[in-house]
mmCIF file of C-alpha atoms in Angstrom:
data_model
loop_
_atom_site.group_PDB
_atom_site.id
_atom_site.type_symbol
_atom_site.label_atom_id
_atom_site.label_comp_id
_atom_site.label_asym_id
_atom_site.label_seq_id
_atom_site.Cartn_x
_atom_site.Cartn_y
_atom_site.Cartn_z
ATOM 1 C CA UNK A 1 38.229 7.644 -84.194
ATOM 2 C CA UNK A 2 38.387 4.401 -82.244
ATOM 3 C CA UNK A 3 36.311 4.229 -79.056
ATOM 4 C CA UNK A 4 38.743 3.295 -76.233
ATOM 5 C CA UNK A 5 36.240 3.672 -73.340
ATOM 6 C CA UNK A 6 36.193 0.569 -71.175
ATOM 7 C CA UNK A 7 32.884 -1.086 -70.426
ATOM 8 C CA UNK A 8 32.246 -0.934 -66.658
ATOM 9 C CA UNK A 9 30.804 -4.140 -65.273
ATOM 10 C CA UNK A 10 29.083 -4.902 -61.959
ATOM 11 C CA UNK A 11 32.197 -6.642 -60.690
ATOM 12 C CA UNK A 12 34.248 -3.469 -61.221
ATOM 13 C CA UNK A 13 31.766 -1.446 -59.149
ATOM 14 C CA UNK A 14 31.805 -4.020 -56.320
ATOM 15 C CA UNK A 15 35.622 -4.111 -56.353
ATOM 16 C CA UNK A 16 35.868 -0.304 -55.936
ATOM 17 C CA UNK A 17 33.216 -0.317 -53.201
ATOM 18 C CA UNK A 18 34.874 -2.960 -51.087
ATOM 19 C CA UNK A 19 38.318 -1.415 -51.603
ATOM 20 C CA UNK A 20 37.101 1.933 -50.247
ATOM 21 C CA UNK A 21 35.353 0.187 -47.362
ATOM 22 C CA UNK A 22 38.504 -1.692 -46.343
ATOM 23 C CA UNK A 23 40.539 1.534 -46.447
ATOM 24 C CA UNK A 24 38.168 3.043 -43.877
ATOM 25 C CA UNK A 25 38.353 0.113 -41.455
ATOM 26 C CA UNK A 26 40.321 0.584 -38.211
ATOM 27 C CA UNK A 27 43.618 -1.232 -38.580
ATOM 28 C CA UNK A 28 44.230 -1.456 -34.797
ATOM 29 C CA UNK A 29 42.118 -1.007 -31.677
ATOM 30 C CA UNK A 30 41.960 2.472 -30.152
ATOM 31 C CA UNK A 31 44.262 2.957 -27.175
ATOM 32 C CA UNK A 32 44.079 5.390 -24.311
ATOM 33 C CA UNK A 33 47.007 7.687 -23.641
ATOM 34 C CA UNK A 34 48.456 5.557 -20.827
ATOM 35 C CA UNK A 35 47.935 2.313 -22.771
ATOM 36 C CA UNK A 36 49.897 3.821 -25.640
ATOM 37 C CA UNK A 37 52.583 4.981 -23.182
ATOM 38 C CA UNK A 38 52.899 1.433 -21.883
ATOM 39 C CA UNK A 39 53.073 0.014 -25.432
ATOM 40 C CA UNK A 40 55.850 2.370 -26.500
ATOM 41 C CA UNK A 41 57.737 1.932 -23.232
ATOM 42 C CA UNK A 42 57.739 -1.868 -23.575
ATOM 43 C CA UNK A 43 59.249 -1.540 -27.062
ATOM 44 C CA UNK A 44 62.224 0.418 -25.682
ATOM 45 C CA UNK A 45 64.803 -2.254 -24.810
ATOM 46 C CA UNK A 46 67.149 0.135 -23.024
ATOM 47 C CA UNK A 47 64.301 1.377 -20.819
ATOM 48 C CA UNK A 48 63.430 -2.220 -19.919
ATOM 49 C CA UNK A 49 67.099 -2.890 -19.151
ATOM 50 C CA UNK A 50 67.200 0.186 -16.911
ATOM 51 C CA UNK A 51 64.081 -0.985 -15.077
ATOM 52 C CA UNK A 52 65.620 -4.422 -14.504
ATOM 53 C CA UNK A 53 68.828 -2.865 -13.145
ATOM 54 C CA UNK A 54 66.859 -0.657 -10.742
ATOM 55 C CA UNK A 55 64.749 -3.581 -9.514
ATOM 56 C CA UNK A 56 67.873 -5.686 -8.948
ATOM 57 C CA UNK A 57 69.548 -2.866 -7.010
ATOM 58 C CA UNK A 58 66.475 -2.424 -4.812
ATOM 59 C CA UNK A 59 66.318 -6.190 -4.171
ATOM 60 C CA UNK A 60 70.039 -6.156 -3.373
ATOM 61 C CA UNK A 61 69.533 -3.346 -0.864
ATOM 62 C CA UNK A 62 66.546 -5.046 0.795
ATOM 63 C CA UNK A 63 67.596 -8.712 0.806
ATOM 64 C CA UNK A 64 71.377 -8.491 0.360
ATOM 65 C CA UNK A 65 72.131 -9.400 3.967
ATOM 66 C CA UNK A 66 70.811 -12.904 3.248
ATOM 67 C CA UNK A 67 73.993 -13.473 1.189
ATOM 68 C CA UNK A 68 76.361 -12.951 4.130
ATOM 69 C CA UNK A 69 76.617 -13.758 7.809
ATOM 70 C CA UNK A 70 78.658 -10.626 8.571
ATOM 71 C CA UNK A 71 77.539 -7.070 9.343
ATOM 72 C CA UNK A 72 78.801 -3.787 7.959
ATOM 73 C CA UNK A 73 80.627 -2.507 11.071
ATOM 74 C CA UNK A 74 82.377 -5.558 12.600
ATOM 75 C CA UNK A 75 86.181 -5.423 12.306
ATOM 76 C CA UNK A 76 88.561 -8.365 12.237
ATOM 77 C CA UNK A 77 92.123 -7.084 11.940
ATOM 78 C CA UNK A 78 93.393 -10.604 11.250
ATOM 79 C CA UNK A 79 91.354 -10.711 8.012
ATOM 80 C CA UNK A 80 92.340 -7.451 6.322
ATOM 81 C CA UNK A 81 92.429 -6.947 2.541
ATOM 82 C CA UNK A 82 91.442 -10.471 1.553
ATOM 83 C CA UNK A 83 90.137 -10.552 -2.048
ATOM 84 C CA UNK A 84 87.034 -12.414 -3.262
ATOM 85 C CA UNK A 85 89.133 -14.846 -5.330
ATOM 86 C CA UNK A 86 92.158 -16.472 -3.730
ATOM 87 C CA UNK A 87 95.312 -18.017 -5.149
ATOM 88 C CA UNK A 88 95.614 -20.922 -2.713
ATOM 89 C CA UNK A 89 98.146 -23.737 -2.347
ATOM 90 C CA UNK A 90 97.022 -27.303 -1.745
ATOM 91 C CA UNK A 91 98.529 -28.799 1.422
ATOM 92 C CA UNK A 92 96.215 -31.817 1.618
ATOM 93 C CA UNK A 93 92.665 -32.763 0.646
ATOM 94 C CA UNK A 94 91.066 -30.724 3.428
ATOM 95 C CA UNK A 95 93.479 -27.798 3.785
ATOM 96 C CA UNK A 96 94.520 -24.951 1.530
ATOM 97 C CA UNK A 97 97.064 -22.221 2.256
ATOM 98 C CA UNK A 98 96.725 -18.612 1.138
ATOM 99 C CA UNK A 99 99.335 -15.818 1.287
ATOM 100 C CA UNK A 100 98.009 -12.267 1.167
ATOM 101 C CA UNK A 101 99.769 -9.190 -0.177
ATOM 102 C CA UNK A 102 101.231 -8.477 3.278
ATOM 103 C CA UNK A 103 102.799 -11.986 3.331
ATOM 104 C CA UNK A 104 100.623 -13.383 6.081
ATOM 105 C CA UNK A 105 99.615 -17.051 5.899
ATOM 106 C CA UNK A 106 95.991 -18.206 6.146
ATOM 107 C CA UNK A 107 94.451 -21.651 6.221
ATOM 108 C CA UNK A 108 91.289 -22.560 4.332
ATOM 109 C CA UNK A 109 89.179 -25.689 4.153
ATOM 110 C CA UNK A 110 88.778 -27.590 0.905
ATOM 111 C CA UNK A 111 85.815 -25.455 -0.241
ATOM 112 C CA UNK A 112 87.611 -22.117 0.184
ATOM 113 C CA UNK A 113 86.268 -21.079 3.595
ATOM 114 C CA UNK A 114 88.804 -19.160 5.682
ATOM 115 C CA UNK A 115 89.793 -20.721 8.982
ATOM 116 C CA UNK A 116 92.455 -18.559 10.633
ATOM 117 C CA UNK A 117 95.633 -16.584 10.188
ATOM 118 C CA UNK A 118 98.656 -18.675 11.154
ATOM 119 C CA UNK A 119 101.305 -17.131 13.373
ATOM 120 C CA UNK A 120 104.917 -17.680 12.329
ATOM 121 C CA UNK A 121 107.111 -19.785 14.577
ATOM 122 C CA UNK A 122 110.267 -18.099 13.312
ATOM 123 C CA UNK A 123 111.001 -15.100 11.088
ATOM 124 C CA UNK A 124 114.303 -14.078 9.521
ATOM 125 C CA UNK A 125 113.829 -10.460 8.484
ATOM 126 C CA UNK A 126 117.271 -10.288 6.940
ATOM 127 C CA UNK A 127 116.498 -13.156 4.561
ATOM 128 C CA UNK A 128 112.809 -12.177 4.396
ATOM 129 C CA UNK A 129 111.662 -15.622 5.385
ATOM 130 C CA UNK A 130 108.936 -16.959 7.683
ATOM 131 C CA UNK A 131 108.604 -20.489 9.073
ATOM 132 C CA UNK A 132 105.230 -21.975 10.075
ATOM 133 C CA UNK A 133 103.979 -25.223 11.530
ATOM 134 C CA UNK A 134 100.642 -26.137 9.959
ATOM 135 C CA UNK A 135 99.181 -29.505 10.918
ATOM 136 C CA UNK A 136 102.608 -30.887 11.806
ATOM 137 C CA UNK A 137 104.109 -29.829 8.475
ATOM 138 C CA UNK A 138 106.847 -27.262 8.042
ATOM 139 C CA UNK A 139 105.811 -24.397 5.802
ATOM 140 C CA UNK A 140 108.483 -21.917 4.653
ATOM 141 C CA UNK A 141 107.458 -18.593 3.120
ATOM 142 C CA UNK A 142 110.219 -16.604 1.425
ATOM 143 C CA UNK A 143 109.239 -13.138 0.206
ATOM 144 C CA UNK A 144 112.632 -11.807 -0.845
ATOM 145 C CA UNK A 145 111.451 -11.637 -4.446
ATOM 146 C CA UNK A 146 109.277 -8.642 -3.610
ATOM 147 C CA UNK A 147 112.348 -6.552 -2.774
ATOM 148 C CA UNK A 148 114.071 -7.623 -6.013
ATOM 149 C CA UNK A 149 110.995 -6.720 -8.057
ATOM 150 C CA UNK A 150 110.712 -3.344 -6.318
ATOM 151 C CA UNK A 151 114.388 -2.594 -7.000
ATOM 152 C CA UNK A 152 114.010 -3.597 -10.665
ATOM 153 C CA UNK A 153 110.994 -1.309 -11.054
ATOM 154 C CA UNK A 154 112.934 1.518 -9.464
ATOM 155 C CA UNK A 155 115.804 0.968 -11.909
ATOM 156 C CA UNK A 156 113.371 0.881 -14.821
ATOM 157 C CA UNK A 157 113.922 -2.806 -15.651
ATOM 158 C CA UNK A 158 110.253 -3.784 -16.041
ATOM 159 C CA UNK A 159 111.105 -7.071 -17.754
ATOM 160 C CA UNK A 160 113.013 -8.273 -14.697
ATOM 161 C CA UNK A 161 110.378 -6.871 -12.327
ATOM 162 C CA UNK A 162 107.610 -8.818 -14.053
ATOM 163 C CA UNK A 163 109.592 -12.054 -14.176
ATOM 164 C CA UNK A 164 110.480 -12.161 -10.477
ATOM 165 C CA UNK A 165 108.025 -13.902 -8.151
ATOM 166 C CA UNK A 166 107.139 -11.900 -5.049
ATOM 167 C CA UNK A 167 107.309 -14.947 -2.794
ATOM 168 C CA UNK A 168 107.822 -18.689 -2.780
ATOM 169 C CA UNK A 169 106.052 -21.235 -0.578
ATOM 170 C CA UNK A 170 107.352 -24.673 0.309
ATOM 171 C CA UNK A 171 105.695 -27.392 2.379
ATOM 172 C CA UNK A 172 108.211 -29.876 3.848
ATOM 173 C CA UNK A 173 110.662 -28.734 1.188
ATOM 174 C CA UNK A 174 108.241 -29.263 -1.720
ATOM 175 C CA UNK A 175 106.530 -26.614 -3.820
ATOM 176 C CA UNK A 176 102.737 -27.168 -3.699
ATOM 177 C CA UNK A 177 100.344 -26.722 -6.585
ATOM 178 C CA UNK A 178 98.520 -23.436 -6.805
ATOM 179 C CA UNK A 179 94.788 -23.258 -7.534
ATOM 180 C CA UNK A 180 92.242 -20.443 -7.573
ATOM 181 C CA UNK A 181 89.227 -20.716 -5.271
ATOM 182 C CA UNK A 182 86.402 -18.366 -4.356
ATOM 183 C CA UNK A 183 86.352 -16.845 -0.910
ATOM 184 C CA UNK A 184 83.405 -18.547 0.791
ATOM 185 C CA UNK A 185 83.687 -16.597 4.061
ATOM 186 C CA UNK A 186 83.831 -13.096 2.563
ATOM 187 C CA UNK A 187 82.251 -13.444 -0.871
ATOM 188 C CA UNK A 188 83.352 -9.986 -2.049
ATOM 189 C CA UNK A 189 86.454 -9.758 0.122
ATOM 190 C CA UNK A 190 87.340 -7.503 3.050
ATOM 191 C CA UNK A 191 88.595 -3.930 3.393
ATOM 192 C CA UNK A 192 91.628 -2.527 5.214
ATOM 193 C CA UNK A 193 89.932 -3.039 8.607
ATOM 194 C CA UNK A 194 88.757 -6.580 7.926
ATOM 195 C CA UNK A 195 85.118 -5.592 7.347
ATOM 196 C CA UNK A 196 82.985 -7.603 4.947
ATOM 197 C CA UNK A 197 82.696 -5.752 1.606
ATOM 198 C CA UNK A 198 79.395 -7.428 0.696
ATOM 199 C CA UNK A 199 77.709 -6.309 3.912
ATOM 200 C CA UNK A 200 79.035 -2.775 3.462
ATOM 201 C CA UNK A 201 77.875 -2.657 -0.154
ATOM 202 C CA UNK A 202 74.378 -3.691 0.926
ATOM 203 C CA UNK A 203 74.316 -1.020 3.627
ATOM 204 C CA UNK A 204 75.739 1.504 1.162
ATOM 205 C CA UNK A 205 72.960 0.655 -1.305
ATOM 206 C CA UNK A 206 70.375 1.351 1.383
ATOM 207 C CA UNK A 207 71.947 4.691 2.259
ATOM 208 C CA UNK A 208 72.437 5.862 -1.332
ATOM 209 C CA UNK A 209 68.968 4.840 -2.515
ATOM 210 C CA UNK A 210 67.306 6.223 0.624
ATOM 211 C CA UNK A 211 68.990 9.610 0.240
ATOM 212 C CA UNK A 212 68.074 9.752 -3.455
ATOM 213 C CA UNK A 213 64.432 8.797 -2.881
ATOM 214 C CA UNK A 214 63.917 11.237 -0.016
ATOM 215 C CA UNK A 215 65.547 14.049 -1.999
ATOM 216 C CA UNK A 216 63.323 13.179 -4.959
ATOM 217 C CA UNK A 217 60.209 13.127 -2.774
ATOM 218 C CA UNK A 218 61.071 16.568 -1.412
ATOM 219 C CA UNK A 219 61.698 17.719 -4.968
ATOM 220 C CA UNK A 220 58.247 16.492 -5.994
ATOM 221 C CA UNK A 221 56.381 18.036 -3.068
ATOM 222 C CA UNK A 222 58.157 21.402 -3.031
ATOM 223 C CA UNK A 223 58.980 21.822 -6.724
ATOM 224 C CA UNK A 224 55.550 20.880 -8.114
ATOM 225 C CA UNK A 225 53.661 23.042 -5.619
ATOM 226 C CA UNK A 226 56.013 26.024 -5.932
ATOM 227 C CA UNK A 227 56.266 25.923 -9.719
ATOM 228 C CA UNK A 228 52.531 25.319 -10.131
ATOM 229 C CA UNK A 229 51.577 28.317 -7.977
ATOM 230 C CA UNK A 230 54.105 30.581 -9.736
ATOM 231 C CA UNK A 231 52.904 29.575 -13.185
ATOM 232 C CA UNK A 232 49.194 29.765 -12.378
ATOM 233 C CA UNK A 233 49.257 33.150 -10.622
ATOM 234 C CA UNK A 234 51.764 34.758 -13.027
ATOM 235 C CA UNK A 235 52.544 38.470 -13.018
ATOM 236 C CA UNK A 236 54.373 40.000 -10.083
ATOM 237 C CA UNK A 237 53.937 36.933 -7.881
ATOM 238 C CA UNK A 238 55.578 34.800 -10.553
ATOM 239 C CA UNK A 239 58.504 37.239 -10.873
ATOM 240 C CA UNK A 240 59.128 37.325 -7.126
ATOM 241 C CA UNK A 241 58.902 33.540 -6.727
ATOM 242 C CA UNK A 242 61.237 32.847 -9.639
ATOM 243 C CA UNK A 243 63.804 35.349 -8.367
ATOM 244 C CA UNK A 244 63.855 33.350 -5.133
ATOM 245 C CA UNK A 245 64.496 30.249 -7.239
ATOM 246 C CA UNK A 246 67.388 32.029 -8.953
ATOM 247 C CA UNK A 247 68.921 32.944 -5.593
ATOM 248 C CA UNK A 248 68.644 29.358 -4.278
ATOM 249 C CA UNK A 249 70.155 27.909 -7.453
ATOM 250 C CA UNK A 250 73.216 30.178 -7.253
ATOM 251 C CA UNK A 251 74.332 28.837 -3.846
ATOM 252 C CA UNK A 252 77.042 26.136 -4.399
ATOM 253 C CA UNK A 253 75.841 22.817 -3.031
ATOM 254 C CA UNK A 254 79.215 21.955 -1.476
ATOM 255 C CA UNK A 255 79.323 25.238 0.457
ATOM 256 C CA UNK A 256 75.742 24.700 1.549
ATOM 257 C CA UNK A 257 76.545 21.215 2.858
ATOM 258 C CA UNK A 258 79.595 22.488 4.738
ATOM 259 C CA UNK A 259 77.516 25.204 6.432
ATOM 260 C CA UNK A 260 74.871 22.653 7.420
ATOM 261 C CA UNK A 261 77.524 20.325 8.842
ATOM 262 C CA UNK A 262 78.894 23.140 10.987
ATOM 263 C CA UNK A 263 75.414 23.714 12.409
ATOM 264 C CA UNK A 264 73.996 20.157 12.490
ATOM 265 C CA UNK A 265 77.053 17.933 12.346
ATOM 266 C CA UNK A 266 77.918 15.320 9.682
ATOM 267 C CA UNK A 267 75.570 12.452 8.909
ATOM 268 C CA UNK A 268 72.780 11.201 6.704
ATOM 269 C CA UNK A 269 70.319 13.717 8.139
ATOM 270 C CA UNK A 270 72.461 16.635 6.962
ATOM 271 C CA UNK A 271 72.821 15.171 3.448
ATOM 272 C CA UNK A 272 69.064 14.590 3.136
ATOM 273 C CA UNK A 273 68.231 18.133 4.268
ATOM 274 C CA UNK A 274 70.854 19.629 1.940
ATOM 275 C CA UNK A 275 69.691 17.733 -1.147
ATOM 276 C CA UNK A 276 65.993 18.070 -0.338
ATOM 277 C CA UNK A 277 66.212 21.832 0.113
ATOM 278 C CA UNK A 278 68.117 22.451 -3.146
ATOM 279 C CA UNK A 279 66.987 19.836 -5.661
ATOM 280 C CA UNK A 280 63.452 21.201 -6.039
ATOM 281 C CA UNK A 281 64.673 24.191 -8.088
ATOM 282 C CA UNK A 282 64.791 22.440 -11.471
ATOM 283 C CA UNK A 283 61.411 20.843 -10.857
ATOM 284 C CA UNK A 284 59.865 24.232 -10.032
ATOM 285 C CA UNK A 285 61.136 25.696 -13.295
ATOM 286 C CA UNK A 286 59.874 22.755 -15.344
ATOM 287 C CA UNK A 287 56.409 22.776 -13.764
ATOM 288 C CA UNK A 288 56.108 26.557 -14.079
ATOM 289 C CA UNK A 289 56.824 26.386 -17.803
ATOM 290 C CA UNK A 290 54.264 23.635 -18.306
ATOM 291 C CA UNK A 291 51.590 25.430 -16.281
ATOM 292 C CA UNK A 292 52.144 28.693 -18.203
ATOM 293 C CA UNK A 293 51.501 26.785 -21.413
ATOM 294 C CA UNK A 294 48.568 24.662 -20.220
ATOM 295 C CA UNK A 295 46.617 27.444 -18.506
ATOM 296 C CA UNK A 296 46.053 29.088 -21.909
ATOM 297 C CA UNK A 297 44.138 26.040 -23.160
ATOM 298 C CA UNK A 298 40.374 26.089 -23.705
ATOM 299 C CA UNK A 299 39.512 23.507 -21.046
ATOM 300 C CA UNK A 300 41.094 25.704 -18.348
ATOM 301 C CA UNK A 301 39.058 28.687 -19.591
ATOM 302 C CA UNK A 302 35.928 26.528 -19.501
ATOM 303 C CA UNK A 303 36.690 25.502 -15.912
ATOM 304 C CA UNK A 304 37.031 29.142 -14.900
ATOM 305 C CA UNK A 305 33.780 29.983 -16.689
ATOM 306 C CA UNK A 306 31.758 27.453 -14.691
ATOM 307 C CA UNK A 307 33.242 28.839 -11.449
ATOM 308 C CA UNK A 308 35.928 26.276 -10.571
ATOM 309 C CA UNK A 309 38.271 27.457 -7.831
ATOM 310 C CA UNK A 310 41.968 28.022 -8.411
ATOM 311 C CA UNK A 311 42.809 25.038 -6.187
ATOM 312 C CA UNK A 312 40.557 22.739 -8.222
ATOM 313 C CA UNK A 313 41.966 23.976 -11.536
ATOM 314 C CA UNK A 314 45.490 23.423 -10.227
ATOM 315 C CA UNK A 315 44.908 19.916 -8.853
ATOM 316 C CA UNK A 316 42.427 18.606 -11.412
ATOM 317 C CA UNK A 317 43.616 20.186 -14.644
ATOM 318 C CA UNK A 318 47.055 21.784 -14.584
ATOM 319 C CA UNK A 319 49.153 19.337 -12.522
ATOM 320 C CA UNK A 320 47.700 16.153 -14.131
ATOM 321 C CA UNK A 321 48.392 17.513 -17.615
ATOM 322 C CA UNK A 322 51.973 18.319 -16.631
ATOM 323 C CA UNK A 323 52.497 14.887 -15.064
ATOM 324 C CA UNK A 324 54.533 13.519 -17.974
ATOM 325 C CA UNK A 325 57.144 16.271 -17.535
ATOM 326 C CA UNK A 326 57.096 15.780 -13.758
ATOM 327 C CA UNK A 327 57.675 12.029 -14.030
ATOM 328 C CA UNK A 328 60.546 12.415 -16.477
ATOM 329 C CA UNK A 329 62.199 15.150 -14.390
ATOM 330 C CA UNK A 330 61.939 13.057 -11.229
ATOM 331 C CA UNK A 331 63.396 9.998 -12.932
ATOM 332 C CA UNK A 332 66.300 11.950 -14.402
ATOM 333 C CA UNK A 333 67.120 13.678 -11.089
ATOM 334 C CA UNK A 334 67.316 10.474 -9.033
ATOM 335 C CA UNK A 335 70.713 9.435 -10.532
ATOM 336 C CA UNK A 336 71.907 13.005 -10.074
ATOM 337 C CA UNK A 337 71.033 12.809 -6.368
ATOM 338 C CA UNK A 338 72.795 9.432 -6.033
ATOM 339 C CA UNK A 339 75.920 10.755 -7.725
ATOM 340 C CA UNK A 340 75.887 13.947 -5.629
ATOM 341 C CA UNK A 341 75.571 11.985 -2.382
ATOM 342 C CA UNK A 342 78.386 9.649 -3.459
ATOM 343 C CA UNK A 343 80.585 12.611 -4.385
ATOM 344 C CA UNK A 344 79.975 14.369 -1.069
ATOM 345 C CA UNK A 345 80.739 11.165 0.831
ATOM 346 C CA UNK A 346 83.829 10.614 -1.326
ATOM 347 C CA UNK A 347 85.319 13.995 -0.360
ATOM 348 C CA UNK A 348 84.441 13.466 3.307
ATOM 349 C CA UNK A 349 81.290 15.600 3.571
ATOM 350 C CA UNK A 350 78.785 12.769 3.729
ATOM 351 C CA UNK A 351 78.126 9.714 5.855
ATOM 352 C CA UNK A 352 80.412 9.339 8.864
ATOM 353 C CA UNK A 353 81.954 6.078 10.132
ATOM 354 C CA UNK A 354 81.050 3.347 10.860
ATOM 355 C CA UNK A 355 78.124 3.857 8.463
ATOM 356 C CA UNK A 356 78.962 3.583 4.784
ATOM 357 C CA UNK A 357 77.638 4.664 1.438
ATOM 358 C CA UNK A 358 79.048 3.821 -1.958
ATOM 359 C CA UNK A 359 80.932 7.109 -1.939
ATOM 360 C CA UNK A 360 82.693 6.418 1.370
ATOM 361 C CA UNK A 361 83.601 2.898 0.225
ATOM 362 C CA UNK A 362 85.227 4.334 -2.898
ATOM 363 C CA UNK A 363 87.052 6.948 -0.827
ATOM 364 C CA UNK A 364 88.372 4.338 1.631
ATOM 365 C CA UNK A 365 89.655 2.201 -1.267
ATOM 366 C CA UNK A 366 91.871 4.877 -2.819
ATOM 367 C CA UNK A 367 94.838 4.179 -0.558
ATOM 368 C CA UNK A 368 95.143 0.554 -1.682
ATOM 369 C CA UNK A 369 94.093 0.990 -5.313
ATOM 370 C CA UNK A 370 97.166 -0.771 -6.764
ATOM 371 C CA UNK A 371 97.112 -3.713 -4.388
ATOM 372 C CA UNK A 372 93.364 -4.140 -3.831
ATOM 373 C CA UNK A 373 91.521 -2.774 -6.894
ATOM 374 C CA UNK A 374 88.350 -4.739 -6.082
ATOM 375 C CA UNK A 375 87.682 -2.420 -3.124
ATOM 376 C CA UNK A 376 87.233 0.526 -5.508
ATOM 377 C CA UNK A 377 85.735 -1.446 -8.385
ATOM 378 C CA UNK A 378 82.766 -2.820 -6.434
ATOM 379 C CA UNK A 379 81.225 0.457 -5.125
ATOM 380 C CA UNK A 380 82.080 2.248 -8.381
ATOM 381 C CA UNK A 381 80.295 -0.476 -10.352
ATOM 382 C CA UNK A 382 77.227 -0.136 -8.121
ATOM 383 C CA UNK A 383 77.139 3.637 -8.642
ATOM 384 C CA UNK A 384 77.580 3.324 -12.408
ATOM 385 C CA UNK A 385 74.928 0.634 -12.820
ATOM 386 C CA UNK A 386 72.361 2.507 -10.719
ATOM 387 C CA UNK A 387 72.948 5.834 -12.463
ATOM 388 C CA UNK A 388 72.885 4.119 -15.861
ATOM 389 C CA UNK A 389 69.653 2.297 -14.996
ATOM 390 C CA UNK A 390 67.848 5.475 -13.980
ATOM 391 C CA UNK A 391 69.144 7.294 -17.075
ATOM 392 C CA UNK A 392 67.847 4.531 -19.346
ATOM 393 C CA UNK A 393 64.514 4.584 -17.514
ATOM 394 C CA UNK A 394 64.274 8.367 -17.728
ATOM 395 C CA UNK A 395 65.007 8.386 -21.471
ATOM 396 C CA UNK A 396 62.433 5.660 -22.033
ATOM 397 C CA UNK A 397 59.763 7.511 -20.054
ATOM 398 C CA UNK A 398 60.526 10.746 -21.873
ATOM 399 C CA UNK A 399 60.008 9.056 -25.257
ATOM 400 C CA UNK A 400 56.935 7.118 -24.130
ATOM 401 C CA UNK A 401 55.193 10.083 -22.494
ATOM 402 C CA UNK A 402 55.689 12.433 -25.442
ATOM 403 C CA UNK A 403 52.386 12.419 -27.380
ATOM 404 C CA UNK A 404 54.138 13.768 -30.478
ATOM 405 C CA UNK A 405 55.895 10.430 -30.889
ATOM 406 C CA UNK A 406 52.667 8.457 -30.938
ATOM 407 C CA UNK A 407 52.317 6.282 -34.037
#
């Protein structure tokens, strides 16, 4: 029988030794829990995008007034419903003419800055025609096409309605060239009272973010303390405290806000109190569940054995170990608070005039949605971006703070 055993040399032994040694080497440096959280969070592109959106919204709320010379409450009824981008007609090198949807004539300088609304020298309502004198030139505005287009739409002839021009403009009998320019006076346009939309969006950002942050702070203080005490004490105390939570959570928020407004009157103070006194319920439930789980661990038993007080166990052991759940819950509830405040303001139960939040801006824009869609688009876009940013951030924190996902 042939001997097939292989002769083992010194090189074979050294090769096996060094292979086993390399397999036992640490392939990456050891990371602490929070270092690993940061590493995993930075790999989440959507979470980074959400963080950038939130930072930009905060910067917009804080420094947005540097972009405009107007304020949020000043009204100029001669500058109503002017969009951010204008279809202007060139009269000369330094003057442009703009006709708004109400067929009023405005003059602009060459860069697109509004000067004034021009008053008509003569108006023929039968022929739907206005005559102006601008810089010594005769300007004729005929808006009879709007009536023809409206009649065609009523008759169902959409082809004719779309082909008819709403108005025609002639300067000394000649049709000027039309060009699109940005509104340099009101960068995001004006509303139905001639108020600057940019200034009102900045103020609305301050109101919406302030309400959300205060409601979240109240949620943290009340919910963490309440849920922590209920979970740590357990037994009958836990049952009584959680039944109170059930009662609070069954009260409809809208009804609660209405009752508060009857007692305290409408305003930001009422909204903050309403959200702050209701939004802690979910946090209390989350913290209670975490504390019930953590208090069964060995390190809590060891702390009790050496005589640590209940307050020390709560603050030094239970709450810190539940912090990941607390952070995620807070982050996910901030967009909910923003949306709730916007909804309450939208239906007229929030901020009262002349103050404005994103919800009131959206509500005010409903009447002119067809003619001035930018007035609804701008606050709605702000709400969507902010809510989306906090949702992305909350999802990223949830994934990063979960130790089970550590690789």
